[in-house]
Tab-separated table of C-alpha atoms in Angstrom:
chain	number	residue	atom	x	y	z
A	472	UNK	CA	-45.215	45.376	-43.503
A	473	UNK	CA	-42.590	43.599	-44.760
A	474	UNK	CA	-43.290	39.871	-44.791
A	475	UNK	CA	-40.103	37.955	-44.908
A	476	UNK	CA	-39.504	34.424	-45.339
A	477	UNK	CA	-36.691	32.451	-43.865
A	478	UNK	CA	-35.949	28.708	-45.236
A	479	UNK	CA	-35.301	26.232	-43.666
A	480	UNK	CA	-36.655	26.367	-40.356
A	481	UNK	CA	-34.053	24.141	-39.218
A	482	UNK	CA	-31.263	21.817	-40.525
A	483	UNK	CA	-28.824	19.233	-39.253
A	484	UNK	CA	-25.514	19.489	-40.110
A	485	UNK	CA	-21.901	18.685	-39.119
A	486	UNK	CA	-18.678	20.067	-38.367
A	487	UNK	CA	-17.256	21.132	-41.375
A	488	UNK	CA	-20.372	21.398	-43.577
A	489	UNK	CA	-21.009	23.944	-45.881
A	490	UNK	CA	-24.582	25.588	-44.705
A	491	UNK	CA	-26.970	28.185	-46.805
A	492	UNK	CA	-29.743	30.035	-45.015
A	493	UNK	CA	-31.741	31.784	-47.446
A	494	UNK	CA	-34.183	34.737	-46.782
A	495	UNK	CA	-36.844	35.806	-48.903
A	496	UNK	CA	-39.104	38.751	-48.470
A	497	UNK	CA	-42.488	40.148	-50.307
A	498	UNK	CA	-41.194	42.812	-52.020
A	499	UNK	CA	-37.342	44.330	-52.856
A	500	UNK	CA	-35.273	45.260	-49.610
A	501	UNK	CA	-31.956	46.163	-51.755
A	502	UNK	CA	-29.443	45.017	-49.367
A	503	UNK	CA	-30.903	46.632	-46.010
A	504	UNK	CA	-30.757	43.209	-44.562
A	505	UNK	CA	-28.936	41.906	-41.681
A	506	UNK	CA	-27.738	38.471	-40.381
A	507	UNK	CA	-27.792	37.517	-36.583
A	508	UNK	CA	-26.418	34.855	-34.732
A	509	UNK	CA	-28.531	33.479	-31.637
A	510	UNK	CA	-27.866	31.340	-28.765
A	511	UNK	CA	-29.823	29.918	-26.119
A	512	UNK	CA	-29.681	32.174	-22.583
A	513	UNK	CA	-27.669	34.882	-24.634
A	514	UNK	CA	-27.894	37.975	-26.537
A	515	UNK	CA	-28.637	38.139	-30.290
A	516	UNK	CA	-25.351	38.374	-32.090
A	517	UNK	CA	-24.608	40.589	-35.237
A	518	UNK	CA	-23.107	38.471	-38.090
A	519	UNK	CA	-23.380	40.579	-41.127
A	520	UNK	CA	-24.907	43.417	-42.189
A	521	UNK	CA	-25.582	45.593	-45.423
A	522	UNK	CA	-26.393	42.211	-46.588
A	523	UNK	CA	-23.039	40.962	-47.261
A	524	UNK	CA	-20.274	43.176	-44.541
A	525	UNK	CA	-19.080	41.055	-42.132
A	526	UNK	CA	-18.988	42.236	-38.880
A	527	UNK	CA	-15.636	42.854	-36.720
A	528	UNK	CA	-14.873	40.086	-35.017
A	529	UNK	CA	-16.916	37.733	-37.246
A	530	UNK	CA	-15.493	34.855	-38.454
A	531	UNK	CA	-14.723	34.921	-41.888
A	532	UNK	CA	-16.378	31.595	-42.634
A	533	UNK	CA	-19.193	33.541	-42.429
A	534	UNK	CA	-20.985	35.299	-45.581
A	535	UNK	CA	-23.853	37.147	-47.129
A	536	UNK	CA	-24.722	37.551	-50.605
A	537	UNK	CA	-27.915	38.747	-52.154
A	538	UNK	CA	-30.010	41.651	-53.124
A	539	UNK	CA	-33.519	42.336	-53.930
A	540	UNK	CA	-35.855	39.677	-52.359
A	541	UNK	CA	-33.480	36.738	-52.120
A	542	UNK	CA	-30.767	36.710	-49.907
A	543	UNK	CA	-28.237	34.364	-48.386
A	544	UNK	CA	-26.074	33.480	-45.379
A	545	UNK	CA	-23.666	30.787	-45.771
A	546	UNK	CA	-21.094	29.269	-43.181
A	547	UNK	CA	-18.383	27.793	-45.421
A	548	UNK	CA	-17.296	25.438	-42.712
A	549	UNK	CA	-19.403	24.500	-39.869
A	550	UNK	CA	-17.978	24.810	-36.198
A	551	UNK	CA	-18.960	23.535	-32.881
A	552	UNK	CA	-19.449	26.995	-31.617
A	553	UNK	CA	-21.773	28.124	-34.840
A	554	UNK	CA	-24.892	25.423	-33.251
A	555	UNK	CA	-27.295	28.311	-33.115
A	556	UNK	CA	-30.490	30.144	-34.442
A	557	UNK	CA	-30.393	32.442	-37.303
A	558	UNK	CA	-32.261	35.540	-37.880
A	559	UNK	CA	-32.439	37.376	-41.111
A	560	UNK	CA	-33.286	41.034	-40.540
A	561	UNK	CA	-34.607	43.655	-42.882
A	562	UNK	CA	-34.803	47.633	-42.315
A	563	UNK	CA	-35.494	48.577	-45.944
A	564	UNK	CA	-38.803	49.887	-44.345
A	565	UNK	CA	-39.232	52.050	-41.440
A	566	UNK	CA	-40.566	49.234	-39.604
A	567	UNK	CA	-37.780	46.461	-39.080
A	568	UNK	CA	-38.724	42.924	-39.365
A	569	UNK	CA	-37.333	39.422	-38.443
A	570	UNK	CA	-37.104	35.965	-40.236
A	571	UNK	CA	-38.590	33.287	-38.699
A	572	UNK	CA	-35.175	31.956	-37.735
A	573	UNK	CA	-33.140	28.840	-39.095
A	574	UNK	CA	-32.162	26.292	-36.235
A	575	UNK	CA	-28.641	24.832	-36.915
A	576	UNK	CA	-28.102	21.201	-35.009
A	577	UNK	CA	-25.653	18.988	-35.071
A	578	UNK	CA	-25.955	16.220	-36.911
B	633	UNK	CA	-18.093	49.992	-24.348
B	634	UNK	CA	-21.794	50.518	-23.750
B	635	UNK	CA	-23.543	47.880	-21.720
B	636	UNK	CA	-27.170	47.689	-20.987
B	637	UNK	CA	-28.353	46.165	-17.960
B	638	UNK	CA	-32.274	45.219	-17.354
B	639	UNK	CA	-34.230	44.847	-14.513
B	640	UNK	CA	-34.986	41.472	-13.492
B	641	UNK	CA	-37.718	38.875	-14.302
B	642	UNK	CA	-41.147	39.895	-13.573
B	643	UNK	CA	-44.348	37.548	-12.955
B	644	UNK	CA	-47.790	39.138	-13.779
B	645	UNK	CA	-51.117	38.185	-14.115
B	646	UNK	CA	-53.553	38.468	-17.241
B	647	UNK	CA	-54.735	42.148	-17.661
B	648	UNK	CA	-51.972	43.715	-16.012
B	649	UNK	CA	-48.917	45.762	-16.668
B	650	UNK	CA	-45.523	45.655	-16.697
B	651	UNK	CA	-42.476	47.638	-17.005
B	652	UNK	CA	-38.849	46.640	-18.027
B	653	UNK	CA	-36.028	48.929	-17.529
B	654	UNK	CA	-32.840	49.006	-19.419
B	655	UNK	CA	-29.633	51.046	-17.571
B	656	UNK	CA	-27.015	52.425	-20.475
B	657	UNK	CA	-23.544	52.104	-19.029
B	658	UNK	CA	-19.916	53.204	-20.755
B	659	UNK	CA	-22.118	55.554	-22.403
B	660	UNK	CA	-24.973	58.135	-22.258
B	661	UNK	CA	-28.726	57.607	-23.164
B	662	UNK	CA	-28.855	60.255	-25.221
B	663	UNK	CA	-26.171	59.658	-27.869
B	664	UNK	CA	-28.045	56.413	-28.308
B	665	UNK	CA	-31.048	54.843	-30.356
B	666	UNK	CA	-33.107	52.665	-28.076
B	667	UNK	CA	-35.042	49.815	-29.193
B	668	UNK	CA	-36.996	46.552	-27.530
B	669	UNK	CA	-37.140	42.777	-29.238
B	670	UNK	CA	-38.947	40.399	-27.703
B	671	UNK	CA	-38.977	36.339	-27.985
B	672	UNK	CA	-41.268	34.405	-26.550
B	673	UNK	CA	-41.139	30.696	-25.919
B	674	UNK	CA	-39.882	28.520	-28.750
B	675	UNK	CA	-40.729	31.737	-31.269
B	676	UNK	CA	-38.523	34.178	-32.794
B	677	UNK	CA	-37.637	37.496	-32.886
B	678	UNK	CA	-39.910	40.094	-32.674
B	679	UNK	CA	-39.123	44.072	-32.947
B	680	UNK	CA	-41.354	45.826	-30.999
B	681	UNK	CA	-40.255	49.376	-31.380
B	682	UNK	CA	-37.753	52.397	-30.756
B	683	UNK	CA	-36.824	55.670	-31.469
B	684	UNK	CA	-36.596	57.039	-35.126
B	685	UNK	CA	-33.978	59.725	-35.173
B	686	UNK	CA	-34.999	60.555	-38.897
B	687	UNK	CA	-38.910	61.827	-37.386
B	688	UNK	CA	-37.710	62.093	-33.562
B	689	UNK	CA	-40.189	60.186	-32.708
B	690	UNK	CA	-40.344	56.492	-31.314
B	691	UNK	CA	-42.326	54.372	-33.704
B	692	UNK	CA	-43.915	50.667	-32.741
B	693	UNK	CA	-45.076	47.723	-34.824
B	694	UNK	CA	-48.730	48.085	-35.496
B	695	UNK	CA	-49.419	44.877	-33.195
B	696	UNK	CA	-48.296	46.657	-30.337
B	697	UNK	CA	-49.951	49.659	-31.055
B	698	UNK	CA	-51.506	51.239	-27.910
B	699	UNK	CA	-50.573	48.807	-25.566
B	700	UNK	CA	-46.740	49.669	-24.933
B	701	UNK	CA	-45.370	52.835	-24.263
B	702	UNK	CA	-41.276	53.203	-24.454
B	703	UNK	CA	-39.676	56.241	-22.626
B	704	UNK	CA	-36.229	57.464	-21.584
B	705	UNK	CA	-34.894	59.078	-18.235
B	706	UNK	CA	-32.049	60.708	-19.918
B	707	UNK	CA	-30.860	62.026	-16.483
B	708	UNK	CA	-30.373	58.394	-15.302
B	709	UNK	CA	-29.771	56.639	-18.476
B	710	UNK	CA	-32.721	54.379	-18.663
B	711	UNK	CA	-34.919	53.163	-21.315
B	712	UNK	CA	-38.436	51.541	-20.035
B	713	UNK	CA	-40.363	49.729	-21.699
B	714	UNK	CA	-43.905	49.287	-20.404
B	715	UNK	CA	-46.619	46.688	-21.982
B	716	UNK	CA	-50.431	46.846	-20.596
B	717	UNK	CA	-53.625	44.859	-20.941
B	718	UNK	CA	-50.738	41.865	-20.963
B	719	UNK	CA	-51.954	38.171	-21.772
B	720	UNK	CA	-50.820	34.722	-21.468
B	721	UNK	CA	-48.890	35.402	-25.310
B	722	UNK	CA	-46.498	37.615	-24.321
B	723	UNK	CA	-44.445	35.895	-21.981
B	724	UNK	CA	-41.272	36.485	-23.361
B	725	UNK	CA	-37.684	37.336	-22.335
B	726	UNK	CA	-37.668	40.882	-23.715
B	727	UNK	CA	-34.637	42.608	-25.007
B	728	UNK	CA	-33.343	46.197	-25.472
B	729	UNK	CA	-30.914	46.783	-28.041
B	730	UNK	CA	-29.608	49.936	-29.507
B	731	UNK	CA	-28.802	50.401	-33.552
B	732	UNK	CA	-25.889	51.647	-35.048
B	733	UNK	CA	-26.067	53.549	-38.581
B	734	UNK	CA	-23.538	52.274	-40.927
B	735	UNK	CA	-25.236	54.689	-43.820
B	736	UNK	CA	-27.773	56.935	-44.458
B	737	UNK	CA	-31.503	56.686	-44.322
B	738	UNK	CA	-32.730	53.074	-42.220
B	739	UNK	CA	-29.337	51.268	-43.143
B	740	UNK	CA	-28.598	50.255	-39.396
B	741	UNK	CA	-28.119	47.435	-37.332
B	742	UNK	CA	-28.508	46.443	-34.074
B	743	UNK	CA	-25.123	46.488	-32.277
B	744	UNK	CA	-25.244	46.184	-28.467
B	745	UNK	CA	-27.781	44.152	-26.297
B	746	UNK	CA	-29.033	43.661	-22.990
B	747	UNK	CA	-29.440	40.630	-21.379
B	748	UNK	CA	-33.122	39.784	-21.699
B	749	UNK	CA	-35.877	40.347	-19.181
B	750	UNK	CA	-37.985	37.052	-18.469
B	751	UNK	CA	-41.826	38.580	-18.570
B	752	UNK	CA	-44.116	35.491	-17.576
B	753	UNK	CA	-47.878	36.421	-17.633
B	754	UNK	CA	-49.885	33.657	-15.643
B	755	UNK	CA	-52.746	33.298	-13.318
């Protein structure tokens, strides 16, 4: 399998903050990687995918960058509404794997 | 728009089974790739399985292997999801989503939801 990695496990932050969640994984997953978006009580949310295509609908303050085994999600401005778990997705391999998921709090 | 609806929380005991059923609406069953995620208390998320449409065949993750069996009624568009030999770990809410192929080979992503299925396993 797959191991992937995602860092940090959580973070405070505030509205308006500039935030980068970074996934790593064991060995090269090109860009099959997606983002999610996860609230409490709620359905995961799909953020970006292909590593770095946002979404309809998203936001545009969201982002993805990366290839290989290192790959990024920032929020270029943080928003009350973005207070939420992240999950970093690969399905470079026939069996799709999760991050561990970054907690965003307010600060 | 496709919704998925899921049956509602169940409470087992250690050893036994369970089964979760997820209801396609705004769409059918069979134009659709059905998989489960689970998340259990203060963990993330975990991909259990679903259907490959590359082998036909649904696949799991080798830590469920031969404990959960996933099936579709096409004729009333319902995806089950049934874990056995079920312990005090996986109480979980448990999720079935369905993935959407923005390429070719496994670039997908997992577009709609349900709503999560509570599973508590307790004595």
């Amino acid at each position: 399998d797959i191991q992937m990695t995602q860092s940090p496990s959580s973070l405070s932050a505030s509205v308006g903050d500039r935030v980068t969640i970074t996934c790593r994984t064991n060995q090269s997953i090109s860009t099959y990687l997606n983002w999610y978006q996860h609230k409490p009580g709620k359905a995961p949310k799909l953020l970006i995918y292909a590593a770095s295509s946002l979404q309809s609908g998203v936001p545009s303050r969201f982002s993805g960058s990366g290839s290989g085994t290192a790959l990024t999600l920032t929020i270029s401005s943080l928003q009350p509404e973005d207070f939420a778990t992240y999950y970093c997705q690969q399905t470079y391999s026939t069996l799709p794997t999760f991050g561990g998921g970054t907690k965003v709090e307010i600060k | 728009q496709v919704q998925l609806v899921q049956s509602g929380a169940e409470l087992r005991k250690p050893g036994a089974s369970v089964k979760v059923s997820c209801k396609v609406s705004g769409y059918t069953l069979t134009g659709l790739f059905m998989h489960w995620v689970r998340q259990a208390p203060g963990k993330g998320l975990e991909w259990m399985g679903g259907f490959d449409p590359e082998d036909g065949e649904t696949i799991y993750a080798q830590k469920f292997q031969g404990r959960v069996i996933m099936t579709e009624d096409t004729s009333a568009d319902t995806a089950s999801m049934e874990l056995s030999r079920l312990r005090s770990e996986d109480t979980a809410v448990y999720y079935c989503a369905t993935i959407h192929y923005y390429g070719s080979g496994s670039q997908y992503y997992f577009d709609y939801w349900g709503h999560g299925t509570l599973v508590t396993v307790s004595s």
